[in-house]
Coordinates of C-alpha atoms (C1' of nucleotides) in Angstrom, one line a residue:
Chain A
M12 CA 0.0 0.0 0.0
S13 CA 1.4 3.4 -1.0
D14 CA -0.1 6.9 -0.5
I15 CA -0.3 7.4 -4.2
R16 CA -3.7 8.7 -5.1
V17 CA -4.8 9.3 -8.7
R18 CA -8.1 10.2 -10.3
F19 CA -10.0 10.1 -13.5
A20 CA -12.3 13.2 -13.7
P21 CA -14.5 13.2 -16.7
S22 CA -17.2 15.7 -17.4
P23 CA -20.6 14.1 -18.2
T24 CA -21.3 15.9 -21.4
G25 CA -21.4 12.9 -23.7
Y26 CA -20.1 9.3 -24.0
L27 CA -16.8 8.0 -22.6
H28 CA -14.5 8.9 -25.4
I29 CA -11.7 6.5 -26.4
G30 CA -9.1 9.1 -25.3
G31 CA -10.8 9.4 -21.9
A32 CA -10.8 5.6 -21.6
R33 CA -7.1 5.6 -22.2
T34 CA -6.6 8.3 -19.6
A35 CA -8.7 6.4 -17.2
L36 CA -6.8 3.2 -18.0
F37 CA -3.4 4.7 -17.4
N38 CA -4.5 6.2 -14.1
Y39 CA -5.9 2.8 -13.1
L40 CA -2.9 0.9 -14.1
F41 CA -0.6 3.3 -12.3
A42 CA -2.7 3.1 -9.1
R43 CA -2.9 -0.7 -9.2
H44 CA 0.8 -1.1 -10.1
T45 CA 1.9 1.1 -7.2
G46 CA -0.7 -0.1 -4.7
G47 CA -2.3 3.4 -4.7
K48 CA -5.9 4.5 -4.9
Y49 CA -7.8 5.2 -8.0
I50 CA -10.6 7.8 -7.7
L51 CA -13.5 8.6 -10.0
R52 CA -14.8 12.2 -9.8
I53 CA -17.5 13.7 -12.0
E54 CA -16.8 17.2 -13.2
D55 CA -20.3 18.4 -13.8
T56 CA -20.0 22.2 -13.3
D57 CA -21.1 22.9 -16.9
K58 CA -24.8 23.0 -16.2
K59 CA -25.7 23.6 -19.8
R60 CA -24.0 20.5 -21.1
S61 CA -23.9 18.0 -18.2
T62 CA -26.6 15.3 -18.2
K63 CA -27.6 12.5 -15.9
E64 CA -27.6 10.1 -18.9
S65 CA -24.1 11.0 -19.5
V66 CA -23.1 10.1 -16.0
N67 CA -24.8 6.8 -16.3
N68 CA -23.1 6.1 -19.6
L69 CA -19.7 7.1 -18.3
I70 CA -20.1 4.8 -15.3
S71 CA -21.4 1.9 -17.3
S72 CA -18.6 2.2 -19.9
L73 CA -15.9 2.3 -17.1
K74 CA -17.5 -0.7 -15.5
W75 CA -17.7 -2.6 -18.7
L76 CA -13.9 -1.9 -19.2
G77 CA -13.3 -3.3 -15.8
L78 CA -11.8 0.0 -14.5
D79 CA -13.2 -0.2 -11.0
W80 CA -12.5 2.8 -8.8
D81 CA -11.7 2.8 -5.0
E82 CA -13.5 6.0 -4.3
G83 CA -16.3 7.8 -6.3
P84 CA -19.9 7.5 -7.4
G85 CA -21.6 4.5 -6.0
I86 CA -18.9 3.8 -3.4
D87 CA -18.1 7.2 -1.9
G88 CA -15.1 7.4 0.4
P89 CA -13.4 9.7 2.9
F90 CA -13.5 12.7 0.5
A91 CA -17.1 12.5 -0.6
P92 CA -19.0 13.9 -2.4
Y93 CA -17.4 13.0 -5.8
F94 CA -19.8 15.1 -7.9
Q95 CA -18.6 18.6 -8.2
T96 CA -22.1 20.1 -8.2
E97 CA -22.3 18.7 -4.7
R98 CA -19.2 20.5 -3.5
F99 CA -20.2 24.2 -4.0
G100 CA -19.8 24.9 -0.3
I101 CA -16.2 23.9 -0.5
Y102 CA -15.5 26.0 -3.6
N103 CA -17.2 29.1 -2.2
E104 CA -15.1 28.8 1.0
Y105 CA -11.9 29.0 -1.1
I106 CA -13.2 31.7 -3.4
E107 CA -13.8 33.8 -0.3
K108 CA -10.3 33.0 0.8
L109 CA -8.8 34.2 -2.4
L110 CA -10.9 37.3 -2.4
M111 CA -9.8 38.1 1.1
N112 CA -6.1 37.6 0.5
G113 CA -6.2 39.8 -2.6
S114 CA -5.5 36.9 -5.1
A115 CA -8.9 37.3 -6.8
Y116 CA -11.2 40.2 -7.8
K117 CA -14.6 40.9 -9.1
C118 CA -14.9 41.8 -12.8
F119 CA -17.8 43.6 -14.1
C120 CA -16.9 43.6 -17.8
T121 CA -19.7 42.4 -20.0
E122 CA -19.3 39.5 -22.5
D123 CA -19.6 42.0 -25.4
E124 CA -16.8 44.1 -24.0
L125 CA -14.6 41.1 -23.7
K126 CA -15.4 39.9 -27.2
T127 CA -14.5 43.3 -28.7
E128 CA -11.3 43.3 -26.8
R129 CA -10.4 39.8 -28.0
D130 CA -11.2 40.7 -31.7
R131 CA -9.0 43.8 -31.4
Q132 CA -6.1 41.8 -30.0
L133 CA -6.4 39.1 -32.7
K134 CA -6.4 41.8 -35.4
A135 CA -3.3 43.6 -33.9
H136 CA -1.5 40.2 -33.7
L137 CA -1.3 40.5 -30.0
P138 CA -1.7 37.7 -27.6
V139 CA -5.4 37.2 -26.6
K140 CA -5.5 38.2 -23.0
Y141 CA -7.9 40.0 -20.6
S142 CA -6.8 43.5 -20.0
G143 CA -7.1 43.5 -16.3
K144 CA -9.5 46.4 -16.4
C145 CA -11.3 45.5 -13.3
K146 CA -8.2 44.5 -11.3
N147 CA -7.8 47.9 -9.6
L148 CA -11.4 48.9 -9.1
T149 CA -11.8 51.0 -5.9
K150 CA -14.1 49.9 -3.1
E151 CA -16.5 52.7 -4.1
E152 CA -16.7 51.6 -7.8
I153 CA -17.3 48.0 -6.8
G154 CA -20.0 49.1 -4.4
K155 CA -21.6 51.3 -7.0
Y156 CA -21.6 48.5 -9.7
E157 CA -23.1 46.1 -7.2
D158 CA -25.8 48.6 -6.2
E159 CA -26.6 49.0 -9.9
G160 CA -27.1 45.2 -9.9
R161 CA -24.5 44.6 -12.5
S162 CA -23.5 41.0 -12.7
F163 CA -19.9 40.0 -12.2
V164 CA -17.5 37.2 -12.4
I165 CA -14.5 36.5 -10.1
R166 CA -11.1 36.4 -11.7
F167 CA -7.8 35.1 -10.3
K168 CA -5.1 37.7 -10.2
V169 CA -2.2 36.2 -12.1
P170 CA 1.1 37.5 -10.8
E171 CA 3.3 39.2 -13.3
N172 CA 6.6 38.0 -14.6
R173 CA 6.6 34.7 -12.7
K174 CA 8.4 31.7 -14.1
I175 CA 6.3 28.6 -13.4
K176 CA 8.4 25.5 -13.5
F177 CA 7.3 22.0 -12.9
C178 CA 8.6 18.5 -13.9
D179 CA 6.0 16.7 -15.9
I180 CA 6.2 13.0 -15.6
V181 CA 5.9 12.6 -19.4
H182 CA 7.3 15.9 -20.7
K183 CA 10.0 16.3 -18.0
E184 CA 11.1 19.9 -17.2
T185 CA 8.4 22.4 -18.3
E186 CA 8.4 26.1 -17.9
F187 CA 5.8 28.9 -18.5
N188 CA 6.0 32.6 -18.0
S189 CA 3.0 33.9 -16.1
N190 CA 2.8 36.9 -18.5
I191 CA 1.2 34.8 -21.2
L192 CA -1.7 34.1 -18.8
S193 CA -4.8 36.0 -18.5
D194 CA -6.6 36.8 -15.2
F195 CA -8.9 33.8 -15.7
V196 CA -12.4 33.4 -14.4
I197 CA -12.8 31.2 -11.3
K198 CA -16.5 31.9 -10.7
R199 CA -19.1 32.7 -13.3
A200 CA -21.8 35.2 -13.1
D201 CA -24.3 32.5 -12.3
G202 CA -22.3 31.5 -9.3
Y203 CA -20.9 28.3 -10.8
P204 CA -17.1 27.9 -10.3
T205 CA -15.0 27.0 -13.4
Y206 CA -12.9 24.0 -14.2
N207 CA -9.5 25.4 -13.5
F208 CA -10.6 26.3 -10.1
T209 CA -12.7 23.3 -9.1
V210 CA -10.0 20.9 -10.3
V211 CA -7.4 22.4 -8.1
I212 CA -9.7 22.5 -5.0
D213 CA -10.8 18.9 -5.5
D214 CA -7.4 17.5 -6.3
A215 CA -6.0 19.2 -3.2
K216 CA -8.9 18.2 -0.9
M217 CA -8.9 14.7 -2.3
R218 CA -5.2 14.5 -1.7
I219 CA -4.4 13.6 -5.3
T220 CA -0.7 13.0 -5.6
H221 CA -0.4 12.5 -9.4
V222 CA -2.5 14.2 -12.0
L223 CA -2.5 12.1 -15.1
R224 CA -4.6 13.6 -17.8
G225 CA -4.6 14.6 -21.5
D226 CA -2.0 16.7 -23.2
D227 CA -4.6 19.3 -23.9
H228 CA -4.4 20.3 -20.3
L229 CA -0.7 21.1 -20.4
S230 CA -1.3 24.8 -20.9
N231 CA -3.8 24.8 -18.0
T232 CA -1.2 23.6 -15.7
P233 CA 0.5 26.9 -14.9
K234 CA -2.8 28.5 -14.0
Q235 CA -3.5 25.6 -11.7
I236 CA -0.1 25.8 -10.1
L237 CA -0.6 29.4 -9.4
L238 CA -3.9 28.5 -7.6
Y239 CA -2.2 25.8 -5.5
E240 CA 0.3 28.4 -4.5
A241 CA -2.2 31.1 -3.6
L242 CA -4.2 28.6 -1.6
D243 CA -1.1 27.1 0.0
F244 CA -1.9 23.6 -1.1
P245 CA 0.8 21.1 -1.9
I246 CA 1.3 20.8 -5.6
P247 CA 0.8 17.2 -7.1
Q248 CA 3.0 15.7 -9.8
F249 CA 1.6 16.2 -13.3
G250 CA 1.8 13.8 -16.2
H251 CA 0.3 14.8 -19.5
L252 CA -0.6 12.0 -21.8
S253 CA -0.5 12.4 -25.5
M254 CA -3.6 12.6 -27.6
I255 CA -5.2 9.8 -29.6
L256 CA -5.8 10.9 -33.2
G257 CA -8.0 9.7 -36.1
K258 CA -6.8 8.0 -39.2
D259 CA -5.9 11.3 -40.9
G260 CA -3.9 12.6 -37.9
S261 CA -6.5 15.1 -36.8
R262 CA -8.4 15.0 -33.5
L263 CA -10.5 11.9 -33.2
S264 CA -14.1 12.8 -34.1
K265 CA -17.3 11.2 -35.3
R266 CA -16.2 11.3 -38.9
H267 CA -13.5 8.8 -38.0
G268 CA -16.2 6.2 -37.1
A269 CA -16.6 5.0 -33.5
T270 CA -15.1 7.2 -30.9
S271 CA -17.0 6.2 -27.8
V272 CA -16.4 3.1 -25.6
E273 CA -20.1 2.3 -25.9
E274 CA -19.9 2.2 -29.7
F275 CA -17.1 -0.3 -29.6
Q276 CA -19.0 -2.4 -27.1
K277 CA -22.1 -2.3 -29.4
Q278 CA -19.9 -3.3 -32.4
G279 CA -18.9 -6.5 -30.6
Y280 CA -15.5 -5.7 -29.3
L281 CA -14.4 -7.4 -26.1
S282 CA -13.4 -5.2 -23.3
E283 CA -10.2 -7.2 -22.7
A284 CA -9.2 -6.5 -26.3
L285 CA -10.0 -2.8 -26.1
I286 CA -8.1 -2.4 -22.9
N287 CA -5.1 -4.3 -24.3
F288 CA -5.1 -2.2 -27.4
L289 CA -5.5 1.1 -25.6
A290 CA -2.7 0.2 -23.3
L291 CA -0.4 -0.1 -26.2
L292 CA -1.2 3.4 -27.4
G293 CA 1.5 5.5 -25.9
W294 CA 3.1 2.9 -23.8
S295 CA 4.9 -0.4 -24.4
P296 CA 5.9 -3.0 -21.9
P297 CA 9.5 -4.4 -21.6
E298 CA 10.2 -6.6 -24.6
K299 CA 10.5 -10.3 -24.3
N300 CA 13.2 -12.0 -26.4
G301 CA 13.4 -9.0 -28.5
K302 CA 9.7 -9.0 -29.3
T303 CA 7.0 -6.6 -28.2
R304 CA 4.7 -8.2 -25.7
E305 CA 1.5 -7.8 -27.6
F306 CA -1.1 -9.7 -25.6
M307 CA -1.5 -9.0 -22.0
T308 CA -4.1 -9.7 -19.4
K309 CA -5.2 -7.0 -17.0
E310 CA -2.9 -8.5 -14.4
E311 CA 0.1 -8.4 -16.7
L312 CA -0.7 -4.8 -17.7
I313 CA -0.7 -3.9 -14.1
R314 CA 2.5 -5.7 -13.4
Y315 CA 4.4 -4.2 -16.3
F316 CA 2.9 -0.7 -16.4
D317 CA 5.4 2.0 -15.8
I318 CA 4.3 5.6 -16.0
N319 CA 7.9 6.7 -16.6
S320 CA 8.0 5.0 -19.9
V321 CA 4.9 6.6 -21.4
S322 CA 5.4 8.1 -24.8
K323 CA 5.2 11.9 -25.6
T324 CA 4.1 11.2 -29.1
S325 CA 0.4 11.4 -30.1
A326 CA -0.9 8.1 -31.5
I327 CA -3.2 7.5 -34.5
M328 CA -5.9 5.0 -33.6
N329 CA -5.4 2.0 -36.0
I330 CA -8.8 0.3 -36.1
E331 CA -7.4 -2.5 -38.3
K332 CA -5.1 -3.5 -35.5
L333 CA -7.9 -3.3 -32.9
K334 CA -9.9 -5.6 -35.1
W335 CA -7.1 -8.0 -35.5
M336 CA -6.5 -8.1 -31.7
N337 CA -10.2 -8.5 -31.0
G338 CA -10.4 -11.4 -33.4
C339 CA -7.5 -13.0 -31.6
Y340 CA -9.3 -12.6 -28.3
I341 CA -12.4 -14.1 -29.7
R342 CA -10.6 -17.1 -31.1
N343 CA -9.0 -17.6 -27.7
L344 CA -12.4 -17.8 -25.9
D345 CA -13.6 -21.2 -25.0
T346 CA -16.9 -22.2 -26.5
Q347 CA -18.8 -22.0 -23.3
K348 CA -17.7 -18.4 -22.7
M349 CA -18.4 -17.7 -26.3
M350 CA -21.9 -18.9 -26.1
E351 CA -22.5 -16.5 -23.2
Y352 CA -22.1 -13.6 -25.6
F353 CA -25.0 -14.9 -27.7
P354 CA -27.8 -15.8 -25.3
N355 CA -30.4 -15.4 -28.1
L356 CA -28.6 -17.3 -30.8
K357 CA -30.5 -20.6 -30.4
S358 CA -33.8 -18.7 -30.6
D359 CA -33.0 -17.6 -34.1
P360 CA -35.7 -19.2 -36.4
F361 CA -32.9 -21.0 -38.2
F362 CA -31.9 -22.9 -35.0
Q363 CA -35.4 -23.3 -33.6
G364 CA -34.1 -23.6 -30.1
D365 CA -31.6 -26.3 -31.0
E366 CA -28.6 -25.2 -28.9
K367 CA -26.4 -28.0 -30.2
R368 CA -26.6 -26.7 -33.7
A369 CA -26.0 -23.1 -32.5
I370 CA -22.9 -24.3 -30.7
N371 CA -21.8 -26.1 -33.9
Y372 CA -22.3 -22.9 -35.8
I373 CA -20.1 -20.9 -33.4
K374 CA -17.4 -23.5 -33.6
A375 CA -17.6 -23.5 -37.4
S376 CA -17.5 -19.8 -37.9
R377 CA -15.5 -18.2 -35.1
S378 CA -12.3 -18.0 -37.0
Y379 CA -14.0 -15.6 -39.4
Y380 CA -14.9 -13.0 -36.8
D381 CA -13.2 -9.7 -36.0
T382 CA -16.0 -8.7 -33.7
L383 CA -18.8 -10.5 -31.9
N384 CA -21.3 -8.9 -34.3
D385 CA -19.7 -10.8 -37.2
A386 CA -21.3 -13.9 -35.7
V387 CA -24.7 -12.7 -36.7
V388 CA -23.6 -11.6 -40.1
Y389 CA -21.7 -14.8 -40.9
L390 CA -24.8 -16.9 -40.2
D391 CA -26.1 -15.9 -43.6
N392 CA -23.5 -18.2 -45.1
F393 CA -25.5 -21.1 -43.7
K394 CA -29.0 -19.7 -43.6
K395 CA -29.3 -17.9 -46.9
W396 CA -29.3 -20.1 -49.9
S397 CA -29.9 -20.2 -53.7
L398 CA -28.8 -22.5 -56.3
N399 CA -25.8 -21.1 -58.1
T400 CA -26.3 -22.4 -61.6
D401 CA -23.4 -20.4 -63.0
I402 CA -20.9 -22.5 -61.1
L403 CA -22.9 -25.7 -61.2
K404 CA -23.2 -25.9 -64.9
D405 CA -19.6 -27.1 -65.1
F406 CA -20.6 -30.1 -63.0
K407 CA -23.1 -31.8 -65.3
N408 CA -21.2 -35.0 -65.6
P409 CA -22.8 -38.3 -64.7
E410 CA -20.3 -39.0 -61.8
Y411 CA -21.4 -35.9 -60.1
I412 CA -25.0 -36.8 -60.4
E413 CA -24.1 -40.2 -58.9
L414 CA -22.2 -38.5 -56.1
I415 CA -25.1 -36.2 -55.0
S416 CA -27.8 -38.9 -55.3
N417 CA -25.7 -41.3 -53.2
L418 CA -25.2 -38.6 -50.7
V419 CA -28.9 -37.9 -50.5
D420 CA -29.7 -41.6 -50.0
M421 CA -27.1 -41.9 -47.2
L422 CA -28.3 -38.9 -45.4
K423 CA -31.8 -40.1 -45.5
K424 CA -30.7 -43.3 -43.7
T425 CA -28.7 -41.4 -41.0
S426 CA -30.6 -40.4 -38.0
V427 CA -27.7 -38.8 -36.0
I428 CA -25.5 -36.2 -37.6
N429 CA -22.2 -35.4 -36.0
P430 CA -18.8 -34.5 -37.5
D431 CA -17.7 -38.2 -37.3
M432 CA -20.7 -39.4 -39.1
V433 CA -20.3 -36.8 -41.8
G434 CA -16.7 -37.8 -42.2
N435 CA -17.8 -41.5 -42.6
I436 CA -20.5 -40.5 -45.2
F437 CA -17.9 -38.6 -47.2
K438 CA -15.6 -41.5 -47.2
E439 CA -18.3 -43.8 -48.3
V440 CA -19.5 -41.7 -51.2
S441 CA -15.9 -41.2 -52.2
Q442 CA -15.4 -45.0 -52.4
K443 CA -18.6 -45.5 -54.3
T444 CA -18.0 -42.8 -56.9
G445 CA -14.2 -42.9 -57.0
L446 CA -14.3 -39.1 -56.6
K447 CA -12.0 -37.4 -54.2
G448 CA -10.4 -34.1 -53.3
K449 CA -11.7 -31.2 -55.2
N450 CA -13.9 -33.4 -57.4
L451 CA -15.6 -34.7 -54.3
Y452 CA -16.0 -31.6 -52.3
H453 CA -16.6 -28.8 -54.8
P454 CA -19.9 -29.9 -56.3
I455 CA -21.2 -30.6 -52.7
R456 CA -20.1 -27.2 -51.6
F457 CA -21.5 -25.3 -54.5
I458 CA -24.9 -27.0 -54.1
L459 CA -25.0 -26.5 -50.4
S460 CA -23.7 -22.9 -50.1
G461 CA -24.0 -21.5 -53.6
K462 CA -20.5 -20.1 -53.2
I463 CA -17.0 -21.1 -54.1
E464 CA -15.6 -20.3 -50.7
G465 CA -16.7 -20.6 -47.1
P466 CA -16.5 -22.7 -44.0
E467 CA -15.5 -26.4 -43.9
L468 CA -18.0 -28.4 -45.6
Q469 CA -18.6 -30.8 -42.8
H470 CA -20.0 -28.0 -40.8
F471 CA -22.9 -27.5 -43.1
F472 CA -24.1 -30.8 -42.0
T473 CA -23.9 -30.1 -38.3
V474 CA -25.3 -26.6 -38.6
V475 CA -28.0 -26.7 -41.3
P476 CA -30.9 -29.0 -40.5
K477 CA -30.9 -32.4 -42.3
E478 CA -34.1 -31.8 -44.1
E479 CA -32.8 -28.5 -45.5
I480 CA -29.6 -30.2 -46.6
I481 CA -31.5 -32.8 -48.4
L482 CA -33.7 -30.2 -50.0
R483 CA -30.7 -28.3 -51.3
L484 CA -29.0 -31.4 -52.6
K485 CA -32.2 -32.5 -54.4
K486 CA -32.6 -29.1 -56.1
G487 CA -29.0 -29.3 -57.2
L488 CA -29.5 -32.8 -58.4
E489 CA -32.5 -31.6 -60.4
F490 CA -30.4 -29.0 -62.1
L491 CA -27.6 -31.4 -62.9
R492 CA -30.0 -33.9 -64.5
K493 CA -31.6 -31.3 -66.7
K494 CA -30.3 -31.4 -70.3
Chain B
rG10 C1' -2.5 35.9 -34.7
rU11 C1' 0.3 34.7 -29.7
rC12 C1' 2.1 30.8 -26.7
rC13 C1' 3.1 25.7 -25.9
rC14 C1' 3.8 20.5 -27.2
rC15 C1' 5.4 16.5 -30.6
rA16 C1' 8.4 14.1 -34.8
rU17 C1' 11.8 6.0 -36.0
rC18 C1' 8.4 1.7 -41.7
rG19 C1' 1.5 3.6 -44.2
rU20 C1' -0.1 2.7 -38.7
rC21 C1' 1.3 1.3 -33.2
rU22 C1' 6.0 1.0 -31.2
rA23 C1' 11.5 -0.8 -29.3
rG24 C1' 16.1 1.3 -29.3
rG25 C1' 19.8 4.8 -28.6
rG26 C1' 26.7 8.6 -30.0
rG27 C1' 29.5 3.1 -33.4
rU28 C1' 23.1 -1.8 -34.3
rU29 C1' 22.5 -5.9 -40.7
rA30 C1' 17.7 0.1 -36.7
rG31 C1' 14.0 -4.9 -33.5
rG32 C1' 8.7 -6.4 -32.9
rA33 C1' 3.3 -6.0 -34.2
rC34 C1' -0.9 -4.4 -37.7
rA35 C1' -1.7 -3.8 -42.9
rC36 C1' 0.3 -5.3 -47.6
rC37 C1' 2.9 -9.0 -50.8
rG38 C1' 4.8 -14.2 -51.5
rG39 C1' 4.9 -19.4 -50.0
rG40 C1' 3.0 -23.6 -47.0
rU41 C1' -1.4 -26.1 -45.0
rU42 C1' -6.8 -26.7 -46.4
rU43 C1' -11.9 -29.2 -51.1
rU44 C1' -12.3 -23.4 -51.0
rC45 C1' -12.2 -18.9 -48.0
rA46 C1' -10.9 -17.6 -43.0
rA47 C1' -7.7 -19.1 -39.2
rC48 C1' -2.7 -21.0 -38.6
rC49 C1' 2.8 -21.5 -39.9
rC50 C1' 7.1 -19.6 -42.8
rG51 C1' 9.2 -15.6 -45.7
rG52 C1' 9.3 -10.6 -47.9
rC53 C1' 8.6 -5.2 -48.7
rA54 C1' 8.9 -0.8 -46.0
rG55 C1' 11.4 3.9 -41.5
rC56 C1' 15.2 7.5 -38.3
rA57 C1' 11.0 14.7 -42.0
rG58 C1' 14.8 18.4 -44.2
rG59 C1' 19.0 21.7 -43.2
rG60 C1' 22.9 23.3 -40.1
rG61 C1' 26.1 22.5 -36.0
rU62 C1' 28.9 19.4 -31.7
rU63 C1' 31.8 14.9 -32.3
rC64 C1' 36.8 10.6 -34.8
rA65 C1' 31.6 9.1 -35.3
rA66 C1' 24.8 11.5 -35.1
rU67 C1' 18.9 8.3 -36.4
rU68 C1' 20.3 9.3 -31.2
rC69 C1' 22.8 15.7 -28.3
rC70 C1' 21.9 21.3 -29.8
rC71 C1' 19.8 25.0 -33.2
rC72 C1' 16.7 26.3 -37.4
rU73 C1' 13.0 25.0 -41.0
rU74 C1' 9.0 22.1 -42.2
rG75 C1' 4.9 19.2 -40.8
rG76 C1' 1.3 17.8 -37.2
rG77 C1' -1.3 18.6 -32.6
rG78 C1' -2.9 21.7 -28.5
rA79 C1' -4.1 26.1 -25.5
rC80 C1' -5.5 31.2 -25.6
rA81 C1' -13.9 30.7 -23.1
rC82 C1' -18.4 33.2 -17.8
rC83 C1' -16.3 24.4 -21.8
rA84 C1' -14.1 20.8 -19.2

RNA sequence: GUCCCCAUCGUCUAGGGGUUAGGACACCGGGUUUUCAACCCGGCAGCAGGGGUUCAAUUCCCCUUGGGGACACCA
């Protein structure tokens, strides 16, 4: 047990994004590897965009991934509550403190004024920054504005000419000059505190020791450090993880396809595969015999994970590789486990409740899947059928007619159909007709599936009902006999 | 526009002052199979460019280029 405490702090304004999932994963792995605590905190201070559905979705995605938290929603813990909207009392206390010690001030500028100013700066090629107009308002002016009922925000007073240095776990020595920083808003006109403020209060109050988050927060860090200092809080260690990008190298968005964990779940990805894949984005375990360890269980990920060997480079999400990895995971599942993913399969009209045939189907087709959903799609190879006369017209020789009619006769006499039986039947028709290899299998395949490629032929007999097989063979026979 | 971050095969990455620059996906070829998939074997492919430093640079430094991010009363 260590005193390391980390957190994942999503805002419930949508689904759990794949980048967020990776951030959560790295926090989780770091905590589990070091014996620290992993906390989930919901940052819902954006009242316009935060939704309850989002919270539920976030939580269910995190649970599906197996990223269980030690403190947070549903569990609570010594630093509850873990929803920011329930912590306003705490925030107000510290806002008062900053106001009192002169680190913050009320700003009465209107949004229009600010926008005009910003446009002017942009035009003049100047850095975009709040002028500090309200910084030195006198008590009388403030009183007057308040009497007029003007709304105001509270801004943090950024000290001038300060060098803010910190050692980022990923980026190493990092330095900012405070002059590039604006006096940023910490409390909105509607009384809601802002992100840069709440995150500091909560991380401090929750005794977070390591802040592992996305790269996009790197430039927020100096602001936050200034707040830690003004509030006299111990400063945690920061680690800024690289972004995950779409195929074209731009920020991952809807046009790149699935971006949320829920979508991947729905598409039939296994959480183990997604986790494994995500872990390898921006981190790699120690090699084994000169080869990258590609497949790792959660336990192995925890064992090997090292926050110090996380990469600075942003990574493009390669769905092809995820698919491949997912397919490998599916193939490694035992049949029993596999069937659990398809509770409704045997109720498919095609199987008519016959679980044995459903199992046979899964066994026959699993090597074709990239995702679990492919199991449903692939079933058509057995289910859908039409006589492919284009291919079959090349098999109008008497020996093939003999082959098929023999096969039909034998099937009629067989009551039990299992792989061994099918093997025997093939052997027998082969002896009777003298056909073997391609000449034996191809005509049967073409008649039964209507295709030139597909799963092993024997499987058709264990998956498709006997009556249906006989029907297809008879139709084929009919065609072959026609002059 | 201003500031910040990043740069090894197409992609994910290992490596690091002297290496035949390693692995994986994808791709191509071969094997296996009645066919396809799976599986096994093999192959193609990379240090963004330009300056330094050094006996030696892909590795260290600078510039350029390219990509990404921040600059909100979003988080």
